[in-house]
PDB file of C-alpha atoms in Angstrom:
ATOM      1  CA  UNK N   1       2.578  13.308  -6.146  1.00  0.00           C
ATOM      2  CA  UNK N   2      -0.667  14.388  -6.966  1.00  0.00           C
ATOM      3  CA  UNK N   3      -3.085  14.217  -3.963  1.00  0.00           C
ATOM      4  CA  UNK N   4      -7.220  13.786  -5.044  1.00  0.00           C
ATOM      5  CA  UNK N   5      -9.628  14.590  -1.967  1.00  0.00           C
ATOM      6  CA  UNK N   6     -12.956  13.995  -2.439  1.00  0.00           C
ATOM      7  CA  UNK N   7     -16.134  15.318  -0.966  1.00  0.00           C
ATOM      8  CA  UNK N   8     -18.313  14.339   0.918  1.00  0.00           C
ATOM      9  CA  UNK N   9     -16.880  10.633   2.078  1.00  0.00           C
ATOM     10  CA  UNK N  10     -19.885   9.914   2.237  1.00  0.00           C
ATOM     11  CA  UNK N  11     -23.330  10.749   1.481  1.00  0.00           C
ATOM     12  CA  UNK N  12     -27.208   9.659   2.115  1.00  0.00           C
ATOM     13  CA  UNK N  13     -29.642  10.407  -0.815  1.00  0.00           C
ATOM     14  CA  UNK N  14     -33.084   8.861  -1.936  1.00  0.00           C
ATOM     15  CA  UNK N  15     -34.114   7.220  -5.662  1.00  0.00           C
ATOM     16  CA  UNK N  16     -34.759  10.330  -7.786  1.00  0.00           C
ATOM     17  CA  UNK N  17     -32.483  12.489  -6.245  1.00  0.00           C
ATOM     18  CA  UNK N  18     -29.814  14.245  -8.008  1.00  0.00           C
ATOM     19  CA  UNK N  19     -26.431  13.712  -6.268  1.00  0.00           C
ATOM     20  CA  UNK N  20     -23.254  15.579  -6.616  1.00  0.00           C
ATOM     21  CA  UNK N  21     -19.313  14.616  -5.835  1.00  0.00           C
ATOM     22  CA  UNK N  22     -16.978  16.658  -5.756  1.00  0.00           C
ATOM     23  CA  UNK N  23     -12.573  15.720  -6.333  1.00  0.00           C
ATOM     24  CA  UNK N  24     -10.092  18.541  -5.760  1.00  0.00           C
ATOM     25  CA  UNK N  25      -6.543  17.839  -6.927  1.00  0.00           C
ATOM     26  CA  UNK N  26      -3.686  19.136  -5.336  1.00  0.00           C
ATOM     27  CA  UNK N  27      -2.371  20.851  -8.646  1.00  0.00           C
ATOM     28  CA  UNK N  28      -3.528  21.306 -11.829  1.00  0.00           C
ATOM     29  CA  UNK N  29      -4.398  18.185 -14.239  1.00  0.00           C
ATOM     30  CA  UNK N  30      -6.311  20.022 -17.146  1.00  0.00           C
ATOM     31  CA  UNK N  31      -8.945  17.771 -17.902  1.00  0.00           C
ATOM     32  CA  UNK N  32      -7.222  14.502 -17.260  1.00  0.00           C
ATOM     33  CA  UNK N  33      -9.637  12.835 -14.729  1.00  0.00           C
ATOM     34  CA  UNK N  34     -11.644   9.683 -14.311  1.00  0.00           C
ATOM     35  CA  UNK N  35     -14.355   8.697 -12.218  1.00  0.00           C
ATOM     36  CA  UNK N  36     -14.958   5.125 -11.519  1.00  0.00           C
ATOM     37  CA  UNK N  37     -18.073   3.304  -9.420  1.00  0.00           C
ATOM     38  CA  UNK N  38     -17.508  -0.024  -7.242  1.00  0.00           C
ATOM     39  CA  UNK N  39     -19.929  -1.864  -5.721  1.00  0.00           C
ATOM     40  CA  UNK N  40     -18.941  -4.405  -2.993  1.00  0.00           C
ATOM     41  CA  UNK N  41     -16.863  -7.737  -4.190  1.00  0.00           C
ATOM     42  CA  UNK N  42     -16.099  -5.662  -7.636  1.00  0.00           C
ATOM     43  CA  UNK N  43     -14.074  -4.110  -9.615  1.00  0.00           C
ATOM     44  CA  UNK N  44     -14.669  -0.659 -10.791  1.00  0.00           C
ATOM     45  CA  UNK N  45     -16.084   0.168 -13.304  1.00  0.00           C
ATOM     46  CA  UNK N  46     -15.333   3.150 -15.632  1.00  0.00           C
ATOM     47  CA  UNK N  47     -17.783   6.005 -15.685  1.00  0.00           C
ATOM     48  CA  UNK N  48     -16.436   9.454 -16.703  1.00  0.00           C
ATOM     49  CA  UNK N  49     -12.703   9.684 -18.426  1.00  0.00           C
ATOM     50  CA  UNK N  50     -11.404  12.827 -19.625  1.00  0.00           C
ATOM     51  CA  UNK N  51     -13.621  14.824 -16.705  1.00  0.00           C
ATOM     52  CA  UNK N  52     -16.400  14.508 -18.923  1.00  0.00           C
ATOM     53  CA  UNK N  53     -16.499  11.977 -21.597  1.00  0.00           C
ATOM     54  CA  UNK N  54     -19.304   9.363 -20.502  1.00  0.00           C
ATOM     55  CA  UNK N  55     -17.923   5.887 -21.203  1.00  0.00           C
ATOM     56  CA  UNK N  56     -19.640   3.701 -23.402  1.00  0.00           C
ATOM     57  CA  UNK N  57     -22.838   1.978 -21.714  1.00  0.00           C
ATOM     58  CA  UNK N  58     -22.945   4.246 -19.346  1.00  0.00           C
ATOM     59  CA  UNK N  59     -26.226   5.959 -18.557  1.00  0.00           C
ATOM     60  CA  UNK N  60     -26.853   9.361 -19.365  1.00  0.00           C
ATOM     61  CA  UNK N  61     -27.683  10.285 -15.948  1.00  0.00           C
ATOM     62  CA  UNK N  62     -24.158   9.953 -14.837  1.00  0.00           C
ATOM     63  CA  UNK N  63     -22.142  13.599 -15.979  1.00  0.00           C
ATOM     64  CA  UNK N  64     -18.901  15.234 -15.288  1.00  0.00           C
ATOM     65  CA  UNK N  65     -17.472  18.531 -15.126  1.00  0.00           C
ATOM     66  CA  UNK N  66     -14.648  20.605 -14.476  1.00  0.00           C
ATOM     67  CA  UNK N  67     -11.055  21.248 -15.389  1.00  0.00           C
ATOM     68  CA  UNK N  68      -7.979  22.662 -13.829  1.00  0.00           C
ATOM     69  CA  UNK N  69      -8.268  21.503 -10.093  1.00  0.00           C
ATOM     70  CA  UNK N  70     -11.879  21.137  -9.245  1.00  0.00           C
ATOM     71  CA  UNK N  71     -14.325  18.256 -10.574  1.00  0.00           C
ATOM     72  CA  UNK N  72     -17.522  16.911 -10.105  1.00  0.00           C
ATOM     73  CA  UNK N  73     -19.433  13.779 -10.549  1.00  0.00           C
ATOM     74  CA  UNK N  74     -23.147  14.517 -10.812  1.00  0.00           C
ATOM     75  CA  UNK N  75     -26.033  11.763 -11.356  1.00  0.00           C
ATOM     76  CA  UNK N  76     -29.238  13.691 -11.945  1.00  0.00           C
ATOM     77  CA  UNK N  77     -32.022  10.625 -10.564  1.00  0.00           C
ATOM     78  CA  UNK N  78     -30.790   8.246  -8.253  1.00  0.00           C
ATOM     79  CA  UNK N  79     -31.706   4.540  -9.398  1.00  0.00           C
ATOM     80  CA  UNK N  80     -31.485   1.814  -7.011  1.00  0.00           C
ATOM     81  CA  UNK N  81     -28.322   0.020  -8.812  1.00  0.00           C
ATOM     82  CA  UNK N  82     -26.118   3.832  -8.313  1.00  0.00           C
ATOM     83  CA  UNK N  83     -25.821   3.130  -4.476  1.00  0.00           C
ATOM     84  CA  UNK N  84     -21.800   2.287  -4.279  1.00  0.00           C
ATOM     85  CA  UNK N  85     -18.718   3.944  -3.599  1.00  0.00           C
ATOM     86  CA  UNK N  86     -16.983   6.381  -6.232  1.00  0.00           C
ATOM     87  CA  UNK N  87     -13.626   7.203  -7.250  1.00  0.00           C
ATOM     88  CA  UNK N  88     -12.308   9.892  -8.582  1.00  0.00           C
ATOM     89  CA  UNK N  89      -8.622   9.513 -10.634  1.00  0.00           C
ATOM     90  CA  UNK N  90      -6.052  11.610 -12.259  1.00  0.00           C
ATOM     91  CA  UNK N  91      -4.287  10.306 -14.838  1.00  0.00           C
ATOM     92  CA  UNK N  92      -2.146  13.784 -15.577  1.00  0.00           C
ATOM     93  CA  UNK N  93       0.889  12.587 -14.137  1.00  0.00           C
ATOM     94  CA  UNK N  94       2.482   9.354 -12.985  1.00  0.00           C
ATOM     95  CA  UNK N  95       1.751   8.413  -9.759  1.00  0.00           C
ATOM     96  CA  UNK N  96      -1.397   8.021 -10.883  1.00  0.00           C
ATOM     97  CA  UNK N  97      -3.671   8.522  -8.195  1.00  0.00           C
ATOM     98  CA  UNK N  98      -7.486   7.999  -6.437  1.00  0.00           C
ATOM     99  CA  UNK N  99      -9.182  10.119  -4.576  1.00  0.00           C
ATOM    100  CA  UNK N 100     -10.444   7.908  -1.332  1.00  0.00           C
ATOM    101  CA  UNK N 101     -14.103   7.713  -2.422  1.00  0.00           C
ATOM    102  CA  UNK N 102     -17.154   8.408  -1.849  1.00  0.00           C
ATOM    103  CA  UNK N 103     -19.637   6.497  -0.278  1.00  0.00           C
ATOM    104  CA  UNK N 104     -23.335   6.692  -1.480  1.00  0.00           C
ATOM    105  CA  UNK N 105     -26.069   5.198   0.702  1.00  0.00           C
ATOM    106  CA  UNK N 106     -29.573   4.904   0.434  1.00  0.00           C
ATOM    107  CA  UNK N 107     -31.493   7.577   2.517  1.00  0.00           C
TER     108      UNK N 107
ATOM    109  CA  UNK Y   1     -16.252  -9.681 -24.824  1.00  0.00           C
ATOM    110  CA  UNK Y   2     -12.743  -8.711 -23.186  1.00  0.00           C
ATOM    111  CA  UNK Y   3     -11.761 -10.867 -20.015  1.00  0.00           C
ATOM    112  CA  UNK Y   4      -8.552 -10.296 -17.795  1.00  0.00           C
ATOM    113  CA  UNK Y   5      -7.771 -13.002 -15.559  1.00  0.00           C
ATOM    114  CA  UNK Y   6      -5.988 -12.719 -12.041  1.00  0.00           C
ATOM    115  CA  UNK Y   7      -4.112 -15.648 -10.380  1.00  0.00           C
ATOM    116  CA  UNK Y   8      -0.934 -16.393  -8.157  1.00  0.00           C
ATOM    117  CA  UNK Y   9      -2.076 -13.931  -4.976  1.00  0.00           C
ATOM    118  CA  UNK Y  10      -2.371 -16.073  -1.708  1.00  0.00           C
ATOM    119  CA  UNK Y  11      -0.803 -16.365   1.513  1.00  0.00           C
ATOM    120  CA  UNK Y  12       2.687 -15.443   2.095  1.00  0.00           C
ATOM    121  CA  UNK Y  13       5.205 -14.666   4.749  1.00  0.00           C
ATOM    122  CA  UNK Y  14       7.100 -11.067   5.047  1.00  0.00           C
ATOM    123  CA  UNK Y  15      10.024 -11.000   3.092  1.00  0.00           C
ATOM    124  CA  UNK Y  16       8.727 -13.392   0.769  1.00  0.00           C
ATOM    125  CA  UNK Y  17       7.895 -13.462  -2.397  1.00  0.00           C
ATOM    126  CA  UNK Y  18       4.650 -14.270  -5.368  1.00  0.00           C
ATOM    127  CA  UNK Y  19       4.291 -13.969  -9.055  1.00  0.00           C
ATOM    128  CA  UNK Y  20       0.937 -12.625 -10.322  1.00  0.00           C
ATOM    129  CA  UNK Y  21      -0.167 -12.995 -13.677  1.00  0.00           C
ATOM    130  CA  UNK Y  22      -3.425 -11.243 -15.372  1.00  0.00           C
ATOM    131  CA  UNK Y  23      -4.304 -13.634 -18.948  1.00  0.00           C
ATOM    132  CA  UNK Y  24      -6.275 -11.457 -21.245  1.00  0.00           C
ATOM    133  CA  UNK Y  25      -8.735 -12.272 -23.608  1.00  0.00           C
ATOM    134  CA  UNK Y  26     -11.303 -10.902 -26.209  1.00  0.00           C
ATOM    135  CA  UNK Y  27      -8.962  -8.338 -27.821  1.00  0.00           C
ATOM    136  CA  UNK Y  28      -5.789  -7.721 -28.940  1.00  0.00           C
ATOM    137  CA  UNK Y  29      -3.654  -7.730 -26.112  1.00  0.00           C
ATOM    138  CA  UNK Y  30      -0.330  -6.024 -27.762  1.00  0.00           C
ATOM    139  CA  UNK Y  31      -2.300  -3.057 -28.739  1.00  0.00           C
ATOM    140  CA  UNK Y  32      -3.085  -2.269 -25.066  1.00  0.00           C
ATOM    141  CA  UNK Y  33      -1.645  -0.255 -22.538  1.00  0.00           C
ATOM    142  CA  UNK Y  34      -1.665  -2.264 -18.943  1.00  0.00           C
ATOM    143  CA  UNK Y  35      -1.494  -1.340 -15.022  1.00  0.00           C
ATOM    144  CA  UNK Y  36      -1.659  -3.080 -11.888  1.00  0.00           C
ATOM    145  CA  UNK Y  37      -4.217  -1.910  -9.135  1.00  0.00           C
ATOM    146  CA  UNK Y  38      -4.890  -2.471  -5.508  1.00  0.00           C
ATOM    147  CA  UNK Y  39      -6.727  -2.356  -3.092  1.00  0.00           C
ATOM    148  CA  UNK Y  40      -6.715  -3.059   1.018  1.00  0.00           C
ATOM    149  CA  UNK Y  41      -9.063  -4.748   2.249  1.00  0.00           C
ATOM    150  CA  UNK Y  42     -11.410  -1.908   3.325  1.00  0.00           C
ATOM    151  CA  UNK Y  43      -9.413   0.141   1.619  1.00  0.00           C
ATOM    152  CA  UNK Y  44      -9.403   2.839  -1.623  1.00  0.00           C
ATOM    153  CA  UNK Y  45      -7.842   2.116  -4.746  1.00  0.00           C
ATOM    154  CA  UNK Y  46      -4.110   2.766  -5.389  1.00  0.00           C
ATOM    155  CA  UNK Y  47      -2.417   2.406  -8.323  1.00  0.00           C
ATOM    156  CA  UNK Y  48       1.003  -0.005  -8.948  1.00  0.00           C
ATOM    157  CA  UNK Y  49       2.539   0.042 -12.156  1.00  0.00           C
ATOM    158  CA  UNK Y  50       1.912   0.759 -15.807  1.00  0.00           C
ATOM    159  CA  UNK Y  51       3.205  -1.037 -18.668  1.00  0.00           C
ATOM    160  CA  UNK Y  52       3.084   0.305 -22.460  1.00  0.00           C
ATOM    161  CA  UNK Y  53       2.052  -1.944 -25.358  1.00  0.00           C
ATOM    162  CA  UNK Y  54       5.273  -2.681 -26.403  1.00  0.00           C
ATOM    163  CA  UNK Y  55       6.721  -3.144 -22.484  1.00  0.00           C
ATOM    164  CA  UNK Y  56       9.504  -0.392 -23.264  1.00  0.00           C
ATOM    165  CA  UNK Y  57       7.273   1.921 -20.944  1.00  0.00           C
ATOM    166  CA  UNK Y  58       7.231   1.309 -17.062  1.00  0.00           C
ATOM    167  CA  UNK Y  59       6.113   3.432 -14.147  1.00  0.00           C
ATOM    168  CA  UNK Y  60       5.689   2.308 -10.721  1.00  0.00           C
ATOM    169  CA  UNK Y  61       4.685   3.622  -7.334  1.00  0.00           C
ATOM    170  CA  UNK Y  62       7.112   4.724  -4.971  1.00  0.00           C
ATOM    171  CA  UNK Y  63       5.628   2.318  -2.601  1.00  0.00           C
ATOM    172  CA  UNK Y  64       6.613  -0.593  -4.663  1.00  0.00           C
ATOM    173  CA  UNK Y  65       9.487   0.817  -6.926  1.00  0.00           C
ATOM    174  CA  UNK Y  66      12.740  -1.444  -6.296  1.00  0.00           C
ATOM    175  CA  UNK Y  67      10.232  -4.602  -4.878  1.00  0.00           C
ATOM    176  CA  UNK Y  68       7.712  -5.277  -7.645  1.00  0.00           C
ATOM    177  CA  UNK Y  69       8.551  -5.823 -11.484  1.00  0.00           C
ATOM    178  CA  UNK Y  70       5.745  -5.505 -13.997  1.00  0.00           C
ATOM    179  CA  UNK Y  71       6.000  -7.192 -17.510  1.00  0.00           C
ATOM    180  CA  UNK Y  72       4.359  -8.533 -20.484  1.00  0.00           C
ATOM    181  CA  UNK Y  73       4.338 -11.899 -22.607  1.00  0.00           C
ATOM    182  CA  UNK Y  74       2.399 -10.306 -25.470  1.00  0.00           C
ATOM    183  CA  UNK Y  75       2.370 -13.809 -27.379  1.00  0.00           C
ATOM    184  CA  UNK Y  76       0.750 -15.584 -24.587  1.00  0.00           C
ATOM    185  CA  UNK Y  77      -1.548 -12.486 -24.198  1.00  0.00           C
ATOM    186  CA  UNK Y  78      -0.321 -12.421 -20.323  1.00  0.00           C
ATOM    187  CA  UNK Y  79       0.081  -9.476 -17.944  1.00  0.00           C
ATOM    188  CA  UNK Y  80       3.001 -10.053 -14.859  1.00  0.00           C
ATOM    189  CA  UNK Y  81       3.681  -8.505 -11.256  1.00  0.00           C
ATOM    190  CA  UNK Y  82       6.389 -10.217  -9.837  1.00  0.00           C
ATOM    191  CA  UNK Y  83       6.542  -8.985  -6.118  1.00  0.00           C
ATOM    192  CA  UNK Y  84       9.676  -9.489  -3.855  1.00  0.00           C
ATOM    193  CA  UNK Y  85      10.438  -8.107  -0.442  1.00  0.00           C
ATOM    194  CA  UNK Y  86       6.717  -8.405   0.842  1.00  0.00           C
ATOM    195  CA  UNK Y  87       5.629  -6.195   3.346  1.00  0.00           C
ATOM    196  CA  UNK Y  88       2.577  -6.305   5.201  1.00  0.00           C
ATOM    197  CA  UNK Y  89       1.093  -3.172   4.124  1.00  0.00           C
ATOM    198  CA  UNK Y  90       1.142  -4.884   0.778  1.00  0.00           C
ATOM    199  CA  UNK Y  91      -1.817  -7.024   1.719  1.00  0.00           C
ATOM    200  CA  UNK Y  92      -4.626  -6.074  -1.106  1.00  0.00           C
ATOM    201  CA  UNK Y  93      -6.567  -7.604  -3.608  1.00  0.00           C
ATOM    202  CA  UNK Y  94      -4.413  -6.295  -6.998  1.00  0.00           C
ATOM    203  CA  UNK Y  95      -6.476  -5.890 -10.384  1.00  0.00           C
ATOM    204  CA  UNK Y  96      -5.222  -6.100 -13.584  1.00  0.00           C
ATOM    205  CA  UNK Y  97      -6.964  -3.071 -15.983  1.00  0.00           C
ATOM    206  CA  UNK Y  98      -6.478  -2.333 -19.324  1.00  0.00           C
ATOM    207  CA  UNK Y  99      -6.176   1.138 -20.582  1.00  0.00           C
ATOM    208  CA  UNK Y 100      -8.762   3.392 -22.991  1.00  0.00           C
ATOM    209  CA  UNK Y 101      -9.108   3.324 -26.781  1.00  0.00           C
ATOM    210  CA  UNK Y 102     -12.102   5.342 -27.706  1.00  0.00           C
ATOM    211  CA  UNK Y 103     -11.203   7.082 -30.881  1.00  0.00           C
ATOM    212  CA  UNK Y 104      -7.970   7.587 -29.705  1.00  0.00           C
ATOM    213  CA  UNK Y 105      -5.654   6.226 -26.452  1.00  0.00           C
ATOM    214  CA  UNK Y 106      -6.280   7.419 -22.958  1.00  0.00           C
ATOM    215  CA  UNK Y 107      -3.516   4.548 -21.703  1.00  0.00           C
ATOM    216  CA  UNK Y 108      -4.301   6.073 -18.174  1.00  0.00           C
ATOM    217  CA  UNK Y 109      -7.573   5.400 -17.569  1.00  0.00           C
ATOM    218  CA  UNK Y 110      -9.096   1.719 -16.918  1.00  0.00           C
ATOM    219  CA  UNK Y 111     -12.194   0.605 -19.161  1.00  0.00           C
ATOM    220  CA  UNK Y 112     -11.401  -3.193 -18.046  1.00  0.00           C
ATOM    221  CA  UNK Y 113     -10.913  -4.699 -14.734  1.00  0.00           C
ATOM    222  CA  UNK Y 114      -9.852  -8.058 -13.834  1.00  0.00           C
ATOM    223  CA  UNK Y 115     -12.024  -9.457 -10.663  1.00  0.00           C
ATOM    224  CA  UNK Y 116      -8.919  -9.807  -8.388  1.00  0.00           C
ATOM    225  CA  UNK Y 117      -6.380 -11.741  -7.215  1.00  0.00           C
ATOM    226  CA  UNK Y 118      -5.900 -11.446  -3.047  1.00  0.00           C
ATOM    227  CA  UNK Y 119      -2.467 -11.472  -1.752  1.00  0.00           C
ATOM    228  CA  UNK Y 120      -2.032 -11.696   2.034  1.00  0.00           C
ATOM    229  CA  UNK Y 121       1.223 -10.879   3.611  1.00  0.00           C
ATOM    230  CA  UNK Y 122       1.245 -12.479   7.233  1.00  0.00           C
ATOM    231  CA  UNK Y 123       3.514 -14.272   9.665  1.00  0.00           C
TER     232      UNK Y 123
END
């Protein structure tokens, strides 16, 4: 199985920062990674597919990167709505699997 | 607007048995690529099963493979997890999601979530 670790588990930032996550897999998935947001009581929701394909309706602050083993979710200005937990997900091989999120918290 | 619809989790007894069913709405269901999701209370998300369009696709976890079945009822535009054998490390609440079409299928990915269905697995 494919193993996803995120970093940090969590993190403390302020509106208007810029905020980077970072999901290492344990082997090689090209570019076959999501990254999904949840907010307490809900179910993700989709925000990066294909490591850096923005979903539709999602705002343009929210950008992905990477390829190979190493990924990152960056939103460049905090708003008060991005504080929630992230996962990353490969989808390059079945098990699919989640990293174990990231927590984002208001500073 | 696309709706999937959890029901069947509740409370049930190692060993035993439920049924969960995801109804779908707002698109054409038999087009779609579908996979089971959960999560422990507290917990991160792990992925259950996958299902093709046609149902002649199926993947599972190891942690459920020989337990849980997944299927499809494409005319009644209805998703299925029937799980047997219930441990208590199966206690989550499980999502039904629909995979990706954006110019193209991304079956692995999940643009639609279902809000949840809790199954508890208790003595």
């Amino acid at each position: 199985d494919i193993q996803m670790t995120q970093s940090p588990s969590s993190v403390s930032a302020s509106v208007g920062d810029r905020v980077t996550i970072t999901c290492r897999a344990s082997q090689g998935i090209s570019s076959w990674l999501a990254w999904y947001q949840q907010k307490p009581g809900k179910a993700p929701n989709l925000l990066i597919y294909g490591a850096s394909s923005l979903q539709s309706g999602v705002p343009s602050r929210f950008s992905g990167s990477g390829s190979g083993t190493d990924f990152t979710l960056t939103i460049s200005s905090l708003q008060p709505e991005d504080f929630a937990t992230y996962y990353c997900q490969q989808a390059n091989s079945f098990p699919l699997t989640f990293g174990q999120g990231t927590r984002l918290e208001i500073k | 607007q696309v709706q999937l619809v959890e029901s069947g989790g509740g409370l049930v007894k190692p060993g035993g048995s439920l049924r969960l069913s995801c109804a779908a709405s707002g698109f054409t269901f038999s087009d779609y690529y579908m996979s089971w999701i959960r999560q422990a209370p507290g917990k991160g998300l792990e992925w259950v099963s996958y299902i093709s369009s046609s149902g002649g696709t199926i993947y599972y976890a190891g942690s459920v493979k020989g337990r849980f079945t997944i299927s499809r009822d494409n005319a009644k535009n209805s998703l299925y997890l029937q799980m047997n054998s219930l441990r208590a490390e199966d206690t989550a609440v499980y999502y039904c999601a629909r995979g990706v079409y954006n110019s193209g299928w991304y079956p692995y990915y999940f643009d639609y979530w279902g809000q949840g269905t809790l199954v508890t697995v208790s003595s």
